[in-house]
Amino acid sequence: MDATPTPPARLADVAALAGVHPATASRALNDGTRSKISAVTVEKVRRAAAQLNYSPNPAAQSLATNRTSTIGVVIGDFTVPLFPPLLRGIDSVTSTAGYTALVVSTDNSWEREKAQISALQARRVDGLLVATATIEGVGPAFYSAVAPTVFVVRAPADPTAASVLSDDSVGVHALIEHLVDQGHRRIAHIGGPPNISTTVTRLRAYREALFEHGITPDPKLVVAVDRISADAGTEAFGRLLDSGAEFTAALAFNDSVAFGCYRALRQRGLSCPGDVSIVGYSDTNSSDLVAPPLTTVSVDHQAMGAEAALMLLGMLNDPGARPARSVRLPVKLKIRESTAPPARTFFR
């Protein structure tokens, strides 16, 4: 018995079986050029390809179309809980469209980010989805010089850049309104690192919401983390607790920072919400599992990833038809057990 493996079918074999020129077969099998071929011819080529079990050569396709069918996805830290659903949303769109997502992490290091972007450029990615934008340093042009770019989760300083974000202003206003309805007037804020857009947006919304309820923001009640983690939340909130400032509730930058606030309270023999009500932001998978379950704002990061991928594919498929724009996705308040009316006039 001959055990010699059958050589893989070539494009010329498909064309011969379909009775067309190889160039016509190539166009019929390519998503970007199929519309230029008659439906009858496309079907003949598809049947021939299926009969021969033909698989297009990605390298050859890349040379022919000047595309690699790859998209670079740049995130800051694989351990951050929002990224798995974000990546799932991206993949649900890109894989269906025939693209492969190349995911890289910068570990929140600018030097590593530059190296990762250079690596993606060397791989000739067709587009970039960037979740590491800051409001300092390089602008969108740094990324768009490599490939068409959509920013997701965070926006750069340039308001004209294409981006998909959560509606943080609405979310923070909802959290403050809930706390005020509970009777809180002294509400602290544990903000994020100062160089990212979400920190600026949420701090601004915090101040605006207090003013809307007739409350003058107190600068002594605002502290910031230097990195987004539970440990950083414990350290920053601990400083606030030890400062002697008077407050009965606190808005944390996100759920991870809020979990750190829980720990800072426990370390001092205090409780949530008995001594301080705590609210977070994002509604990660753990937010309803901690004790007490966390009142927060739910952000659909899977939908955010899908929307960002759709925006980028629109830019790639028809660059002139879809101008860069910013999309704000709706958010939803989730009231759980970490908030309650203040047990005393001011916290000490």
Short mmCIF file of C-alpha atoms in Angstrom, two decimals:
data_model
loop_
_atom_site.label_atom_id
_atom_site.label_comp_id
_atom_site.label_asym_id
_atom_site.label_seq_id
_atom_site.Cartn_x
_atom_site.Cartn_y
_atom_site.Cartn_z
CA MET A 1 0.00 0.00 0.00
CA ASP A 2 1.34 3.44 -0.98
CA ALA A 3 1.73 5.57 2.19
CA THR A 4 2.95 8.63 0.29
CA PRO A 5 0.87 11.62 1.50
CA THR A 6 -1.28 13.36 -1.10
CA PRO A 7 0.17 16.80 -1.91
CA PRO A 8 -2.06 19.69 -0.95
CA ALA A 9 -4.23 21.18 -3.66
CA ARG A 10 -2.97 24.33 -5.35
CA LEU A 11 -4.94 27.32 -6.54
CA ALA A 12 -4.19 26.22 -10.12
CA ASP A 13 -5.88 22.87 -9.36
CA VAL A 14 -9.00 24.64 -8.11
CA ALA A 15 -9.05 26.89 -11.17
CA ALA A 16 -8.66 23.93 -13.54
CA LEU A 17 -11.50 21.99 -11.89
CA ALA A 18 -13.76 25.07 -11.96
CA GLY A 19 -12.79 25.87 -15.54
CA VAL A 20 -11.57 29.41 -14.80
CA HIS A 21 -8.32 31.31 -14.83
CA PRO A 22 -6.27 31.06 -11.58
CA ALA A 23 -6.63 34.85 -11.08
CA THR A 24 -10.40 34.49 -11.25
CA ALA A 25 -10.30 31.66 -8.72
CA SER A 26 -8.16 33.80 -6.39
CA ARG A 27 -10.65 36.68 -6.57
CA ALA A 28 -13.58 34.35 -5.97
CA LEU A 29 -12.00 32.97 -2.80
CA ASN A 30 -10.99 36.38 -1.40
CA ASP A 31 -13.50 38.31 0.72
CA GLY A 32 -12.18 41.63 -0.53
CA THR A 33 -12.50 40.86 -4.27
CA ARG A 34 -15.35 38.32 -4.43
CA SER A 35 -17.91 41.01 -5.30
CA LYS A 36 -16.13 41.58 -8.64
CA ILE A 37 -16.91 38.02 -9.78
CA SER A 38 -20.32 36.69 -10.85
CA ALA A 39 -22.22 34.69 -8.25
CA VAL A 40 -22.27 31.68 -10.58
CA THR A 41 -18.48 31.70 -10.95
CA VAL A 42 -17.95 32.18 -7.21
CA GLU A 43 -20.11 29.13 -6.51
CA LYS A 44 -18.22 27.01 -9.09
CA VAL A 45 -14.89 27.96 -7.51
CA ARG A 46 -16.16 27.30 -3.98
CA ARG A 47 -17.38 23.83 -4.96
CA ALA A 48 -14.06 23.04 -6.61
CA ALA A 49 -12.15 24.24 -3.54
CA ALA A 50 -14.33 22.12 -1.25
CA GLN A 51 -13.94 19.05 -3.48
CA LEU A 52 -10.15 19.38 -3.44
CA ASN A 53 -10.04 20.33 0.26
CA TYR A 54 -8.15 23.45 -0.77
CA SER A 55 -6.86 25.83 1.92
CA PRO A 56 -5.56 29.25 0.83
CA ASN A 57 -1.93 30.01 1.61
CA PRO A 58 -1.93 32.96 4.07
CA ALA A 59 1.52 34.12 2.96
CA ALA A 60 0.52 34.11 -0.69
CA GLN A 61 -2.72 35.93 0.08
CA SER A 62 -0.79 38.53 2.04
CA LEU A 63 1.50 39.19 -0.91
CA ALA A 64 -1.43 39.42 -3.30
CA THR A 65 -3.62 41.70 -1.19
CA ASN A 66 -1.01 43.56 0.89
CA ARG A 67 -2.95 42.43 3.96
CA THR A 68 -2.13 39.92 6.67
CA SER A 69 -5.64 39.44 8.13
CA THR A 70 -4.18 40.12 11.56
CA ILE A 71 -5.10 42.76 14.14
CA GLY A 72 -2.87 43.81 17.01
CA VAL A 73 -4.53 44.15 20.43
CA VAL A 74 -2.52 46.09 23.00
CA ILE A 75 -3.46 45.78 26.69
CA GLY A 76 -1.70 46.89 29.85
CA ASP A 77 -1.90 43.86 32.14
CA PHE A 78 -3.27 40.35 31.53
CA THR A 79 -4.33 40.09 35.19
CA VAL A 80 -6.83 42.98 35.08
CA PRO A 81 -10.33 41.41 35.25
CA LEU A 82 -11.90 43.51 32.48
CA PHE A 83 -9.60 42.16 29.76
CA PRO A 84 -10.91 38.56 29.35
CA PRO A 85 -14.45 39.70 28.42
CA LEU A 86 -13.01 42.52 26.29
CA LEU A 87 -10.85 40.04 24.35
CA ARG A 88 -13.78 37.66 23.99
CA GLY A 89 -15.80 40.44 22.38
CA ILE A 90 -12.95 41.33 20.03
CA ASP A 91 -12.45 37.70 19.00
CA SER A 92 -16.18 37.17 18.37
CA VAL A 93 -15.95 39.79 15.61
CA THR A 94 -12.45 39.36 14.22
CA SER A 95 -12.52 35.57 13.95
CA THR A 96 -15.87 35.65 12.16
CA ALA A 97 -14.43 38.17 9.67
CA GLY A 98 -11.38 36.00 9.02
CA TYR A 99 -8.91 37.98 11.11
CA THR A 100 -6.53 36.70 13.77
CA ALA A 101 -6.01 38.85 16.87
CA LEU A 102 -2.42 39.13 18.09
CA VAL A 103 -2.65 40.12 21.76
CA VAL A 104 0.30 41.75 23.53
CA SER A 105 0.70 43.12 27.05
CA THR A 106 2.77 46.16 27.95
CA ASP A 107 2.88 45.46 31.70
CA ASN A 108 2.04 49.17 31.96
CA SER A 109 5.56 50.03 30.78
CA TRP A 110 6.08 52.61 28.05
CA GLU A 111 9.37 51.04 26.99
CA ARG A 112 7.71 47.64 26.66
CA GLU A 113 4.78 49.20 24.79
CA LYS A 114 7.12 50.71 22.19
CA ALA A 115 8.78 47.32 21.75
CA GLN A 116 5.43 45.57 21.38
CA ILE A 117 4.17 48.09 18.84
CA SER A 118 7.37 47.63 16.85
CA ALA A 119 6.84 43.86 16.93
CA LEU A 120 3.28 44.24 15.66
CA GLN A 121 4.50 46.60 12.94
CA ALA A 122 7.07 44.00 11.88
CA ARG A 123 4.24 41.48 11.55
CA ARG A 124 2.40 43.97 9.32
CA VAL A 125 -0.85 43.94 11.26
CA ASP A 126 -3.76 45.45 9.35
CA GLY A 127 -5.07 47.40 12.35
CA LEU A 128 -4.62 48.11 16.05
CA LEU A 129 -6.97 48.01 19.05
CA VAL A 130 -5.26 49.88 21.88
CA ALA A 131 -6.38 49.72 25.53
CA THR A 132 -3.34 51.47 27.02
CA ALA A 133 -3.84 55.10 25.95
CA THR A 134 -2.72 57.84 28.31
CA ILE A 135 -3.41 61.58 28.21
CA GLU A 136 0.31 62.30 28.29
CA GLY A 137 3.18 61.38 25.99
CA VAL A 138 2.55 60.20 22.44
CA GLY A 139 -0.76 60.83 20.73
CA PRO A 140 -2.85 58.75 18.33
CA ALA A 141 -0.46 59.48 15.45
CA PHE A 142 2.14 57.16 17.01
CA TYR A 143 -0.22 54.20 16.59
CA SER A 144 -1.91 55.22 13.33
CA ALA A 145 1.54 55.46 11.71
CA VAL A 146 1.67 51.68 12.17
CA ALA A 147 -1.91 50.84 11.17
CA PRO A 148 -5.47 52.20 11.46
CA THR A 149 -6.24 52.38 15.18
CA VAL A 150 -9.25 52.29 17.49
CA PHE A 151 -8.78 53.05 21.18
CA VAL A 152 -10.83 51.02 23.65
CA VAL A 153 -11.47 51.36 27.42
CA ARG A 154 -9.29 54.49 27.58
CA ALA A 155 -9.13 57.47 25.23
CA PRO A 156 -6.10 59.58 24.28
CA ALA A 157 -6.13 63.34 24.73
CA ASP A 158 -7.11 63.90 21.08
CA PRO A 159 -10.94 63.92 21.00
CA THR A 160 -10.99 63.15 17.26
CA ALA A 161 -9.42 59.72 17.74
CA ALA A 162 -11.65 56.71 17.12
CA SER A 163 -12.53 55.19 20.48
CA VAL A 164 -15.05 52.96 22.28
CA LEU A 165 -15.52 53.71 25.96
CA SER A 166 -18.06 53.28 28.74
CA ASP A 167 -20.21 56.27 29.65
CA ASP A 168 -18.29 56.97 32.85
CA SER A 169 -19.96 60.30 33.55
CA VAL A 170 -23.40 58.70 33.65
CA GLY A 171 -22.09 55.83 35.79
CA VAL A 172 -20.44 58.04 38.40
CA HIS A 173 -23.49 60.31 38.60
CA ALA A 174 -25.66 57.24 39.27
CA LEU A 175 -23.34 56.08 42.09
CA ILE A 176 -23.26 59.49 43.77
CA GLU A 177 -27.04 59.85 43.48
CA HIS A 178 -27.46 56.46 45.14
CA LEU A 179 -25.16 57.43 48.02
CA VAL A 180 -26.89 60.78 48.50
CA ASP A 181 -30.28 59.03 48.49
CA GLN A 182 -28.92 56.84 51.29
CA GLY A 183 -28.20 60.00 53.30
CA HIS A 184 -24.46 60.43 52.67
CA ARG A 185 -23.04 63.94 52.32
CA ARG A 186 -19.34 63.36 53.01
CA ILE A 187 -18.28 61.12 50.12
CA ALA A 188 -14.62 60.38 49.45
CA HIS A 189 -13.07 59.40 46.14
CA ILE A 190 -10.17 56.99 45.62
CA GLY A 191 -9.17 57.88 42.08
CA GLY A 192 -7.03 56.12 39.51
CA PRO A 193 -3.57 56.99 38.17
CA PRO A 194 -3.60 60.62 37.00
CA ASN A 195 -2.36 59.97 33.45
CA ILE A 196 -5.33 57.99 32.11
CA SER A 197 -8.56 59.37 30.69
CA THR A 198 -10.88 57.30 32.88
CA THR A 199 -9.34 58.83 36.02
CA VAL A 200 -9.94 62.35 34.74
CA THR A 201 -13.47 61.61 33.56
CA ARG A 202 -14.56 59.92 36.79
CA LEU A 203 -13.01 62.59 39.02
CA ARG A 204 -14.75 65.32 37.02
CA ALA A 205 -18.07 63.47 37.21
CA TYR A 206 -17.63 62.93 40.97
CA ARG A 207 -17.23 66.68 41.52
CA GLU A 208 -20.08 67.60 39.17
CA ALA A 209 -22.45 65.11 40.81
CA LEU A 210 -21.69 66.45 44.28
CA PHE A 211 -22.35 70.02 43.12
CA GLU A 212 -25.65 68.92 41.56
CA HIS A 213 -26.73 67.68 44.99
CA GLY A 214 -25.67 70.88 46.72
CA ILE A 215 -22.48 69.38 48.14
CA THR A 216 -19.18 71.24 47.87
CA PRO A 217 -16.36 68.78 47.07
CA ASP A 218 -13.69 68.62 49.76
CA PRO A 219 -10.16 68.15 48.35
CA LYS A 220 -9.15 66.39 51.57
CA LEU A 221 -11.49 63.54 50.62
CA VAL A 222 -9.75 62.77 47.31
CA VAL A 223 -6.76 60.43 47.08
CA ALA A 224 -5.34 58.51 44.13
CA VAL A 225 -3.73 55.14 43.50
CA ASP A 226 -0.46 54.96 41.58
CA ARG A 227 -1.52 51.72 39.88
CA ILE A 228 -4.81 49.92 39.44
CA SER A 229 -4.86 47.06 41.94
CA ALA A 230 -6.36 45.98 45.25
CA ASP A 231 -3.02 46.53 47.00
CA ALA A 232 -2.88 50.10 45.73
CA GLY A 233 -6.46 50.63 46.93
CA THR A 234 -5.55 49.37 50.39
CA GLU A 235 -2.60 51.75 50.59
CA ALA A 236 -4.43 54.84 49.30
CA PHE A 237 -7.60 54.29 51.33
CA GLY A 238 -5.51 53.53 54.41
CA ARG A 239 -3.87 56.95 54.08
CA LEU A 240 -7.29 58.55 53.90
CA LEU A 241 -8.59 56.63 56.90
CA ASP A 242 -5.54 57.59 58.95
CA SER A 243 -5.72 61.26 57.94
CA GLY A 244 -8.62 62.04 60.26
CA ALA A 245 -10.80 63.27 57.39
CA GLU A 246 -14.51 62.90 58.04
CA PHE A 247 -16.58 60.85 55.58
CA THR A 248 -19.22 58.13 55.55
CA ALA A 249 -18.92 56.76 52.01
CA ALA A 250 -16.28 56.32 49.32
CA LEU A 251 -16.32 55.97 45.56
CA ALA A 252 -13.43 53.77 44.38
CA PHE A 253 -11.91 54.06 40.91
CA ASN A 254 -12.94 50.49 40.08
CA ASP A 255 -13.88 47.22 41.73
CA SER A 256 -10.29 46.08 42.30
CA VAL A 257 -9.50 49.32 44.14
CA ALA A 258 -12.76 48.91 46.10
CA PHE A 259 -11.67 45.43 47.24
CA GLY A 260 -8.50 47.05 48.55
CA CYS A 261 -10.64 49.53 50.47
CA TYR A 262 -12.44 46.61 52.12
CA ARG A 263 -9.08 45.30 53.31
CA ALA A 264 -8.01 48.71 54.68
CA LEU A 265 -11.21 48.84 56.74
CA ARG A 266 -10.69 45.33 58.13
CA GLN A 267 -7.10 46.14 59.06
CA ARG A 268 -8.43 48.92 61.30
CA GLY A 269 -11.27 46.94 62.84
CA LEU A 270 -13.88 48.76 60.76
CA SER A 271 -16.63 47.40 58.53
CA CYS A 272 -18.45 48.07 55.28
CA PRO A 273 -21.14 49.34 55.25
CA GLY A 274 -21.36 49.63 59.04
CA ASP A 275 -18.67 52.32 59.22
CA VAL A 276 -18.18 53.28 55.57
CA SER A 277 -20.23 52.55 52.46
CA ILE A 278 -18.07 51.61 49.47
CA VAL A 279 -18.95 51.68 45.76
CA GLY A 280 -16.85 50.49 42.83
CA TYR A 281 -16.93 50.58 39.05
CA SER A 282 -16.94 47.90 36.30
CA ASP A 283 -18.82 44.99 37.97
CA THR A 284 -16.18 42.30 37.60
CA ASN A 285 -16.99 38.61 38.09
CA SER A 286 -16.00 38.82 41.78
CA SER A 287 -18.07 41.86 42.69
CA ASP A 288 -21.13 39.92 43.82
CA LEU A 289 -19.01 37.21 45.51
CA VAL A 290 -17.06 39.33 48.00
CA ALA A 291 -18.39 40.17 51.46
CA PRO A 292 -20.32 42.36 51.35
CA PRO A 293 -21.34 42.13 47.68
CA LEU A 294 -20.21 45.37 46.05
CA THR A 295 -22.47 48.14 44.81
CA THR A 296 -20.98 49.14 41.48
CA VAL A 297 -21.63 50.17 37.89
CA SER A 298 -21.82 47.37 35.35
CA VAL A 299 -19.83 47.84 32.15
CA ASP A 300 -20.32 45.34 29.32
CA HIS A 301 -16.69 44.92 28.32
CA GLN A 302 -17.53 42.09 25.93
CA ALA A 303 -19.84 44.42 23.99
CA MET A 304 -17.15 47.10 24.16
CA GLY A 305 -14.59 44.78 22.57
CA ALA A 306 -17.02 43.74 19.85
CA GLU A 307 -17.95 47.36 19.06
CA ALA A 308 -14.28 48.39 18.87
CA ALA A 309 -13.51 45.50 16.52
CA LEU A 310 -16.48 46.37 14.31
CA MET A 311 -15.34 49.98 14.15
CA LEU A 312 -11.83 48.94 13.16
CA LEU A 313 -13.05 46.50 10.48
CA GLY A 314 -15.23 49.28 9.08
CA MET A 315 -12.16 51.50 8.81
CA LEU A 316 -10.18 48.73 7.10
CA ASN A 317 -12.88 47.73 4.63
CA ASP A 318 -13.90 51.23 3.58
CA PRO A 319 -11.49 53.87 4.95
CA GLY A 320 -13.34 56.84 3.46
CA ALA A 321 -16.87 55.88 4.49
CA ARG A 322 -16.55 55.83 8.26
CA PRO A 323 -14.85 58.80 9.91
CA ALA A 324 -13.12 58.41 13.25
CA ARG A 325 -15.54 58.95 16.11
CA SER A 326 -16.02 58.20 19.76
CA VAL A 327 -18.68 55.81 21.03
CA ARG A 328 -19.90 55.75 24.64
CA LEU A 329 -21.58 52.51 25.67
CA PRO A 330 -24.35 52.57 28.30
CA VAL A 331 -23.73 51.44 31.87
CA LYS A 332 -26.01 50.13 34.62
CA LEU A 333 -26.06 50.72 38.38
CA LYS A 334 -25.92 47.49 40.42
CA ILE A 335 -27.04 48.09 44.02
CA ARG A 336 -25.82 45.43 46.43
CA GLU A 337 -24.93 45.24 50.13
CA SER A 338 -21.86 47.51 50.41
CA THR A 339 -24.00 50.63 50.82
CA ALA A 340 -26.34 51.64 53.61
CA PRO A 341 -27.45 54.83 55.35
CA PRO A 342 -24.66 56.37 57.46
CA ALA A 343 -24.62 55.08 61.01
CA ARG A 344 -23.24 58.38 62.32
CA THR A 345 -22.99 61.99 61.19
CA PHE A 346 -19.29 61.75 60.20
CA PHE A 347 -16.82 58.93 60.12
CA ARG A 348 -13.89 59.20 62.53
#
